[in-house]
């Protein structure tokens, strides 16, 4: 299902006096388009960005909608690479290709991770994302804090919770 652009929605929220977090999805754009959108968002005054991979288009709204099964994924870069691109834009005033940015964006960069995954890869990816951005992390929605607490402790062993902001996501269950 196609919805309003995250940048447009975030700008509307900003105009209403809120501090929005826009989302940049790797599924939908190549690195050139993402950087252009990020520069445009910065020009509009947006500062908070959550980097996400994006669900496959044929699984629109958890299978409740038709989605766009014929659309092609882009995934030119993954979320770890996107975080690195944004950090380079912000901290070095450089585009991913090396071209100079006159006015670097002042982004607060975020990345998501899933606290209930059991293998070691999520911890590795979380550390990789944090190392690239050194700013924030947003776990994907968790059903309860208690149910994910052992996994939170495992992530805590990395020490990242002491060096990054963590914003928990919440899913409101639908009606039965």
PDB file of C-alpha atoms in Angstrom:
ATOM      1  CA  UNK A   1       0.000   0.000   0.000  1.00  0.00           C
ATOM      2  CA  UNK A   2       1.350   3.400  -0.930  1.00  0.00           C
ATOM      3  CA  UNK A   3       1.188   6.024   1.800  1.00  0.00           C
ATOM      4  CA  UNK A   4       2.339   9.609   2.200  1.00  0.00           C
ATOM      5  CA  UNK A   5       6.077  10.128   2.003  1.00  0.00           C
ATOM      6  CA  UNK A   6       7.771  10.021   5.400  1.00  0.00           C
ATOM      7  CA  UNK A   7       9.552  13.274   4.599  1.00  0.00           C
ATOM      8  CA  UNK A   8       6.269  15.025   3.734  1.00  0.00           C
ATOM      9  CA  UNK A   9       4.529  13.687   6.853  1.00  0.00           C
ATOM     10  CA  UNK A  10       7.491  14.653   9.041  1.00  0.00           C
ATOM     11  CA  UNK A  11       7.512  18.170   7.568  1.00  0.00           C
ATOM     12  CA  UNK A  12       3.796  18.579   8.306  1.00  0.00           C
ATOM     13  CA  UNK A  13       4.400  17.438  11.896  1.00  0.00           C
ATOM     14  CA  UNK A  14       7.358  19.828  12.213  1.00  0.00           C
ATOM     15  CA  UNK A  15       5.222  22.693  10.916  1.00  0.00           C
ATOM     16  CA  UNK A  16       2.688  21.857  13.668  1.00  0.00           C
ATOM     17  CA  UNK A  17       5.379  22.234  16.327  1.00  0.00           C
ATOM     18  CA  UNK A  18       6.248  18.549  16.844  1.00  0.00           C
ATOM     19  CA  UNK A  19       9.659  16.909  16.590  1.00  0.00           C
ATOM     20  CA  UNK A  20       9.133  14.132  14.048  1.00  0.00           C
ATOM     21  CA  UNK A  21      11.305  11.158  13.154  1.00  0.00           C
ATOM     22  CA  UNK A  22      11.276  10.547   9.417  1.00  0.00           C
ATOM     23  CA  UNK A  23      12.084   7.114   8.040  1.00  0.00           C
ATOM     24  CA  UNK A  24      14.500   6.351   5.233  1.00  0.00           C
ATOM     25  CA  UNK A  25      13.798   2.931   3.738  1.00  0.00           C
ATOM     26  CA  UNK A  26      16.513   1.078   1.811  1.00  0.00           C
ATOM     27  CA  UNK A  27      13.938  -0.978  -0.088  1.00  0.00           C
ATOM     28  CA  UNK A  28      12.615   1.951  -2.108  1.00  0.00           C
ATOM     29  CA  UNK A  29      15.570   4.002  -3.329  1.00  0.00           C
ATOM     30  CA  UNK A  30      19.147   3.755  -4.509  1.00  0.00           C
ATOM     31  CA  UNK A  31      21.923   5.629  -2.685  1.00  0.00           C
ATOM     32  CA  UNK A  32      21.720   8.634  -4.994  1.00  0.00           C
ATOM     33  CA  UNK A  33      17.968   9.094  -4.457  1.00  0.00           C
ATOM     34  CA  UNK A  34      18.349   8.589  -0.683  1.00  0.00           C
ATOM     35  CA  UNK A  35      21.024  11.266  -0.448  1.00  0.00           C
ATOM     36  CA  UNK A  36      18.925  13.689  -2.518  1.00  0.00           C
ATOM     37  CA  UNK A  37      15.918  13.029  -0.264  1.00  0.00           C
ATOM     38  CA  UNK A  38      18.063  13.452   2.853  1.00  0.00           C
ATOM     39  CA  UNK A  39      19.426  16.789   1.618  1.00  0.00           C
ATOM     40  CA  UNK A  40      15.869  17.887   0.808  1.00  0.00           C
ATOM     41  CA  UNK A  41      14.672  16.816   4.255  1.00  0.00           C
ATOM     42  CA  UNK A  42      17.509  18.753   5.881  1.00  0.00           C
ATOM     43  CA  UNK A  43      16.611  21.826   3.820  1.00  0.00           C
ATOM     44  CA  UNK A  44      13.058  21.521   5.211  1.00  0.00           C
ATOM     45  CA  UNK A  45      14.454  21.511   8.768  1.00  0.00           C
ATOM     46  CA  UNK A  46      14.072  17.802   9.515  1.00  0.00           C
ATOM     47  CA  UNK A  47      16.743  16.432  11.831  1.00  0.00           C
ATOM     48  CA  UNK A  48      15.687  12.979  13.100  1.00  0.00           C
ATOM     49  CA  UNK A  49      15.955  10.018  10.751  1.00  0.00           C
ATOM     50  CA  UNK A  50      15.300   6.332  11.361  1.00  0.00           C
ATOM     51  CA  UNK A  51      17.121   4.089   8.869  1.00  0.00           C
ATOM     52  CA  UNK A  52      15.210   0.898   8.099  1.00  0.00           C
ATOM     53  CA  UNK A  53      15.407  -1.873   5.503  1.00  0.00           C
ATOM     54  CA  UNK A  54      11.679  -1.932   4.731  1.00  0.00           C
ATOM     55  CA  UNK A  55       9.358  -4.900   4.461  1.00  0.00           C
ATOM     56  CA  UNK A  56       9.013  -6.665   1.139  1.00  0.00           C
ATOM     57  CA  UNK A  57       6.310  -4.946  -0.912  1.00  0.00           C
ATOM     58  CA  UNK A  58       4.232  -8.088  -1.362  1.00  0.00           C
ATOM     59  CA  UNK A  59       3.690  -8.280   2.424  1.00  0.00           C
ATOM     60  CA  UNK A  60       1.908  -4.939   2.636  1.00  0.00           C
ATOM     61  CA  UNK A  61       0.213  -4.392   6.021  1.00  0.00           C
ATOM     62  CA  UNK A  62       0.969  -7.916   7.242  1.00  0.00           C
ATOM     63  CA  UNK A  63      -0.881  -9.522   4.343  1.00  0.00           C
ATOM     64  CA  UNK A  64      -4.123  -7.588   4.948  1.00  0.00           C
ATOM     65  CA  UNK A  65      -3.695  -5.499   1.807  1.00  0.00           C
ATOM     66  CA  UNK A  66      -2.789  -6.397  -1.742  1.00  0.00           C
ATOM     67  CA  UNK A  67       0.565  -4.614  -1.651  1.00  0.00           C
ATOM     68  CA  UNK A  68       2.601  -4.312  -4.815  1.00  0.00           C
ATOM     69  CA  UNK A  69       3.940  -7.811  -5.547  1.00  0.00           C
ATOM     70  CA  UNK A  70       5.129  -6.791  -9.023  1.00  0.00           C
ATOM     71  CA  UNK A  71       7.270  -3.899  -7.773  1.00  0.00           C
ATOM     72  CA  UNK A  72      11.039  -4.361  -7.613  1.00  0.00           C
ATOM     73  CA  UNK A  73      13.087  -4.016  -4.433  1.00  0.00           C
ATOM     74  CA  UNK A  74      16.042  -1.660  -4.680  1.00  0.00           C
ATOM     75  CA  UNK A  75      18.227  -2.376  -1.619  1.00  0.00           C
ATOM     76  CA  UNK A  76      21.236  -0.658  -3.213  1.00  0.00           C
ATOM     77  CA  UNK A  77      22.555  -0.265   0.335  1.00  0.00           C
ATOM     78  CA  UNK A  78      21.579  -1.933   3.610  1.00  0.00           C
ATOM     79  CA  UNK A  79      20.700  -0.079   6.807  1.00  0.00           C
ATOM     80  CA  UNK A  80      24.258  -0.261   8.149  1.00  0.00           C
ATOM     81  CA  UNK A  81      25.567   1.318   4.952  1.00  0.00           C
ATOM     82  CA  UNK A  82      22.819   3.959   5.008  1.00  0.00           C
ATOM     83  CA  UNK A  83      23.749   4.900   8.567  1.00  0.00           C
ATOM     84  CA  UNK A  84      27.362   5.243   7.400  1.00  0.00           C
ATOM     85  CA  UNK A  85      26.328   7.407   4.433  1.00  0.00           C
ATOM     86  CA  UNK A  86      24.320   9.710   6.711  1.00  0.00           C
ATOM     87  CA  UNK A  87      27.195   9.972   9.190  1.00  0.00           C
ATOM     88  CA  UNK A  88      29.590  10.863   6.362  1.00  0.00           C
ATOM     89  CA  UNK A  89      27.161  13.527   5.120  1.00  0.00           C
ATOM     90  CA  UNK A  90      26.750  14.956   8.616  1.00  0.00           C
ATOM     91  CA  UNK A  91      30.277  14.702  10.021  1.00  0.00           C
ATOM     92  CA  UNK A  92      32.510  15.019   6.957  1.00  0.00           C
ATOM     93  CA  UNK A  93      30.283  17.140   4.671  1.00  0.00           C
ATOM     94  CA  UNK A  94      30.707  14.506   1.963  1.00  0.00           C
ATOM     95  CA  UNK A  95      28.304  12.572  -0.201  1.00  0.00           C
ATOM     96  CA  UNK A  96      28.831   8.822  -0.389  1.00  0.00           C
ATOM     97  CA  UNK A  97      30.626   9.249  -3.728  1.00  0.00           C
ATOM     98  CA  UNK A  98      33.050  11.790  -2.230  1.00  0.00           C
ATOM     99  CA  UNK A  99      31.521  15.046  -3.500  1.00  0.00           C
ATOM    100  CA  UNK A 100      31.540  17.932  -1.006  1.00  0.00           C
ATOM    101  CA  UNK A 101      28.313  19.139   0.631  1.00  0.00           C
ATOM    102  CA  UNK A 102      28.270  22.904   1.164  1.00  0.00           C
ATOM    103  CA  UNK A 103      25.844  22.838   4.092  1.00  0.00           C
ATOM    104  CA  UNK A 104      25.988  19.455   5.842  1.00  0.00           C
ATOM    105  CA  UNK A 105      22.747  18.113   7.297  1.00  0.00           C
ATOM    106  CA  UNK A 106      22.542  18.037  11.097  1.00  0.00           C
ATOM    107  CA  UNK A 107      20.929  14.630  11.462  1.00  0.00           C
ATOM    108  CA  UNK A 108      20.253  12.622  14.579  1.00  0.00           C
ATOM    109  CA  UNK A 109      20.652   9.182  13.022  1.00  0.00           C
ATOM    110  CA  UNK A 110      18.646   6.187  14.195  1.00  0.00           C
ATOM    111  CA  UNK A 111      18.548   2.510  13.274  1.00  0.00           C
ATOM    112  CA  UNK A 112      16.175  -0.278  14.262  1.00  0.00           C
ATOM    113  CA  UNK A 113      16.841  -3.731  15.638  1.00  0.00           C
ATOM    114  CA  UNK A 114      14.684  -6.566  16.898  1.00  0.00           C
ATOM    115  CA  UNK A 115      15.305  -7.438  20.566  1.00  0.00           C
ATOM    116  CA  UNK A 116      13.575 -10.823  20.452  1.00  0.00           C
ATOM    117  CA  UNK A 117      15.726 -12.369  17.716  1.00  0.00           C
ATOM    118  CA  UNK A 118      17.741 -15.213  19.197  1.00  0.00           C
ATOM    119  CA  UNK A 119      20.797 -15.572  16.988  1.00  0.00           C
ATOM    120  CA  UNK A 120      24.008 -13.538  17.239  1.00  0.00           C
ATOM    121  CA  UNK A 121      23.482 -11.620  13.988  1.00  0.00           C
ATOM    122  CA  UNK A 122      21.104  -8.977  15.430  1.00  0.00           C
ATOM    123  CA  UNK A 123      23.661  -8.108  18.129  1.00  0.00           C
ATOM    124  CA  UNK A 124      26.385  -7.876  15.507  1.00  0.00           C
ATOM    125  CA  UNK A 125      24.224  -5.687  13.249  1.00  0.00           C
ATOM    126  CA  UNK A 126      23.211  -3.495  16.183  1.00  0.00           C
ATOM    127  CA  UNK A 127      26.874  -2.962  17.083  1.00  0.00           C
ATOM    128  CA  UNK A 128      27.708  -2.289  13.419  1.00  0.00           C
ATOM    129  CA  UNK A 129      24.921   0.292  13.081  1.00  0.00           C
ATOM    130  CA  UNK A 130      25.859   2.005  16.329  1.00  0.00           C
ATOM    131  CA  UNK A 131      29.552   2.087  15.422  1.00  0.00           C
ATOM    132  CA  UNK A 132      28.696   3.816  12.170  1.00  0.00           C
ATOM    133  CA  UNK A 133      26.305   6.401  13.635  1.00  0.00           C
ATOM    134  CA  UNK A 134      27.077   6.675  17.352  1.00  0.00           C
ATOM    135  CA  UNK A 135      23.728   8.312  17.904  1.00  0.00           C
ATOM    136  CA  UNK A 136      20.557   6.326  18.454  1.00  0.00           C
ATOM    137  CA  UNK A 137      18.852   2.985  18.183  1.00  0.00           C
ATOM    138  CA  UNK A 138      15.178   2.071  18.045  1.00  0.00           C
ATOM    139  CA  UNK A 139      14.223  -1.497  18.728  1.00  0.00           C
ATOM    140  CA  UNK A 140      11.422  -2.818  16.595  1.00  0.00           C
ATOM    141  CA  UNK A 141       8.244  -3.112  18.543  1.00  0.00           C
ATOM    142  CA  UNK A 142       8.225  -5.559  21.396  1.00  0.00           C
ATOM    143  CA  UNK A 143       5.106  -7.137  22.850  1.00  0.00           C
ATOM    144  CA  UNK A 144       6.243  -6.702  26.444  1.00  0.00           C
ATOM    145  CA  UNK A 145       9.360  -5.459  28.132  1.00  0.00           C
ATOM    146  CA  UNK A 146       9.451  -8.571  30.308  1.00  0.00           C
ATOM    147  CA  UNK A 147       9.278 -10.997  27.381  1.00  0.00           C
ATOM    148  CA  UNK A 148      12.263  -9.383  25.720  1.00  0.00           C
ATOM    149  CA  UNK A 149      14.290  -8.590  28.848  1.00  0.00           C
ATOM    150  CA  UNK A 150      16.776 -11.534  28.539  1.00  0.00           C
ATOM    151  CA  UNK A 151      17.484 -10.421  25.006  1.00  0.00           C
ATOM    152  CA  UNK A 152      17.851  -6.823  26.170  1.00  0.00           C
ATOM    153  CA  UNK A 153      20.433  -8.061  28.686  1.00  0.00           C
ATOM    154  CA  UNK A 154      22.348  -9.838  25.910  1.00  0.00           C
ATOM    155  CA  UNK A 155      22.407  -6.600  23.929  1.00  0.00           C
ATOM    156  CA  UNK A 156      23.418  -4.833  27.139  1.00  0.00           C
ATOM    157  CA  UNK A 157      26.528  -7.006  27.284  1.00  0.00           C
ATOM    158  CA  UNK A 158      27.716  -5.067  24.238  1.00  0.00           C
ATOM    159  CA  UNK A 159      27.579  -1.896  26.342  1.00  0.00           C
ATOM    160  CA  UNK A 160      25.704  -0.023  23.644  1.00  0.00           C
ATOM    161  CA  UNK A 161      22.880   0.999  25.985  1.00  0.00           C
ATOM    162  CA  UNK A 162      25.409   3.165  27.827  1.00  0.00           C
ATOM    163  CA  UNK A 163      26.566   4.935  24.664  1.00  0.00           C
ATOM    164  CA  UNK A 164      23.403   5.394  22.628  1.00  0.00           C
ATOM    165  CA  UNK A 165      19.822   6.571  22.994  1.00  0.00           C
ATOM    166  CA  UNK A 166      17.249   3.773  22.841  1.00  0.00           C
ATOM    167  CA  UNK A 167      13.657   4.450  21.852  1.00  0.00           C
ATOM    168  CA  UNK A 168      11.299   1.501  22.291  1.00  0.00           C
ATOM    169  CA  UNK A 169       8.634   0.795  19.690  1.00  0.00           C
ATOM    170  CA  UNK A 170       5.108  -0.221  20.625  1.00  0.00           C
ATOM    171  CA  UNK A 171       2.567  -2.249  18.658  1.00  0.00           C
ATOM    172  CA  UNK A 172      -1.059  -1.791  19.612  1.00  0.00           C
ATOM    173  CA  UNK A 173      -2.786  -5.148  19.060  1.00  0.00           C
ATOM    174  CA  UNK A 174      -5.733  -5.142  16.714  1.00  0.00           C
ATOM    175  CA  UNK A 175      -9.244  -6.169  17.677  1.00  0.00           C
ATOM    176  CA  UNK A 176      -9.864  -9.931  17.741  1.00  0.00           C
TER     177      UNK A 176
END
